[in-house]
Amino acid sequence: MSSNELGEHFRILTFGESHGPAMGVVIDGVVPGMSLSIEDIQVELDRRRPGTSPFVSSRQELDRAEILSGVFNGVTTGAPICIVVRNHDARPADYDALADIVRPGHGVGWLHRYGVRDWRGGGRTSGRETVGRVAAGAVAKAFLASKGVVVQARVQQVANIKAGAPNWDLVESDPIRCGDLEASNRMQAAILAAKADGDSLGGIVEVFAYGVPAGLGDPVFCKLDAELAKALVSIGAVKGVEFGDGFLVATKTGSENNDRPTPKGFASNHCGGILGGISTGQTLIMRLAVKPTPTIGQDQETVDLKGNPVTLHSGGRHDPCICPRLVPVAEAMVALVLADAWMRRDTSLNS
């Protein structure tokens, strides 16, 4: 199993299982001399943390980051940075009855691929795996901030409820992380109704990267949008990604879709800040289709590992809608790709 790493120059490797002792990440390639504190990492983990509202999982995790290496006196040393987050509210016994049952919507392919699986909350396929991503993303964000780049995300849609343009001053105080209070109120009601019915909802998370210069990306197989798509779809709940106007471009003419250059810059940004696989200097815009949480409170008909029909009575704790907690995860993945692309560009220019 060798697919736990991401990046070429800014590299990460995540580890840990949902109901094991800890989650974590090793980050290699971080430049020495960069200011980095435990608070920089903790603030991002707190945004992802469960148990903070009725709209997310009730699992109570403090998610306290420990930096084991690579940082000294608040400055990166150039050595690999290892960050560990201990699991304090793991309840593996909640899943003992599910050891031989195929859970609908979960990663049963793991068993076919490796001949073994960790049934305790999904193991490595659990959403808790994203703890390491968010911790690493905090480091990537610190690097990008030194370059004037800011990555922000918000929930743009829950079920069929769509939000208007984001008000970034409101996003983090909004329990849905929507930034449109009228839409957020309707989203909250829909999530609570699904939760009361033992069900879950999906949605769309929108990501923006501001201050990205022109010239990031490497055609043809390492195009910036290709690298971003790979990273974002690697998030367990994400089933689709679009850039700029996305699938809407299929309904347009060329004259409508082209971003016309002017002496003052582009007249539009239908492409979402990337053309020919390279950033244009405009804001990067991405949207992620997020599936409903597969663990729900309703009984579901399924089969056991021998193919016999059984009824699944789900226990445990889950998010009625994962979108609010996916916001910092999406930001982290975009930041990681941009940091790597930045270093790749600098390396190629220097050589």
PDB file of N, CA and C in Angstrom, residues 6 9 29 65 258 275 281 340:
ATOM      1  N   LEU A   6       1.391  12.522  -1.014  1.00  0.00           N
ATOM      2  CA  LEU A   6       0.971  13.530  -1.988  1.00  0.00           C
ATOM      3  C   LEU A   6       2.099  14.542  -2.148  1.00  0.00           C
ATOM      4  N   HIS A   9       7.569  18.128  -4.355  1.00  0.00           N
ATOM      5  CA  HIS A   9       8.551  18.956  -3.639  1.00  0.00           C
ATOM      6  C   HIS A   9       8.065  19.282  -2.225  1.00  0.00           C
ATOM      7  N   GLY A  29      10.082  18.707   2.740  1.00  0.00           N
ATOM      8  CA  GLY A  29      10.255  19.721   1.707  1.00  0.00           C
ATOM      9  C   GLY A  29       9.943  21.127   2.164  1.00  0.00           C
ATOM     10  N   ALA A  65      -2.827  19.119  18.481  1.00  0.00           N
ATOM     11  CA  ALA A  65      -1.657  18.805  17.664  1.00  0.00           C
ATOM     12  C   ALA A  65      -0.397  18.739  18.514  1.00  0.00           C
ATOM     13  N   ASN A 258     -15.088  32.327 -23.714  1.00  0.00           N
ATOM     14  CA  ASN A 258     -13.713  32.832 -23.722  1.00  0.00           C
ATOM     15  C   ASN A 258     -13.526  33.975 -22.730  1.00  0.00           C
ATOM     16  N   LEU A 275      -5.781  28.198 -17.402  1.00  0.00           N
ATOM     17  CA  LEU A 275      -5.903  27.940 -18.837  1.00  0.00           C
ATOM     18  C   LEU A 275      -4.683  27.159 -19.298  1.00  0.00           C
ATOM     19  N   GLY A 281      -3.273  34.043 -13.165  1.00  0.00           N
ATOM     20  CA  GLY A 281      -3.152  35.218 -12.312  1.00  0.00           C
ATOM     21  C   GLY A 281      -4.480  35.663 -11.752  1.00  0.00           C
ATOM     22  N   ASP A 340       3.134  22.919  -3.481  1.00  0.00           N
ATOM     23  CA  ASP A 340       3.982  22.024  -4.273  1.00  0.00           C
ATOM     24  C   ASP A 340       4.243  22.604  -5.660  1.00  0.00           C
TER      25      ASP A 340
END
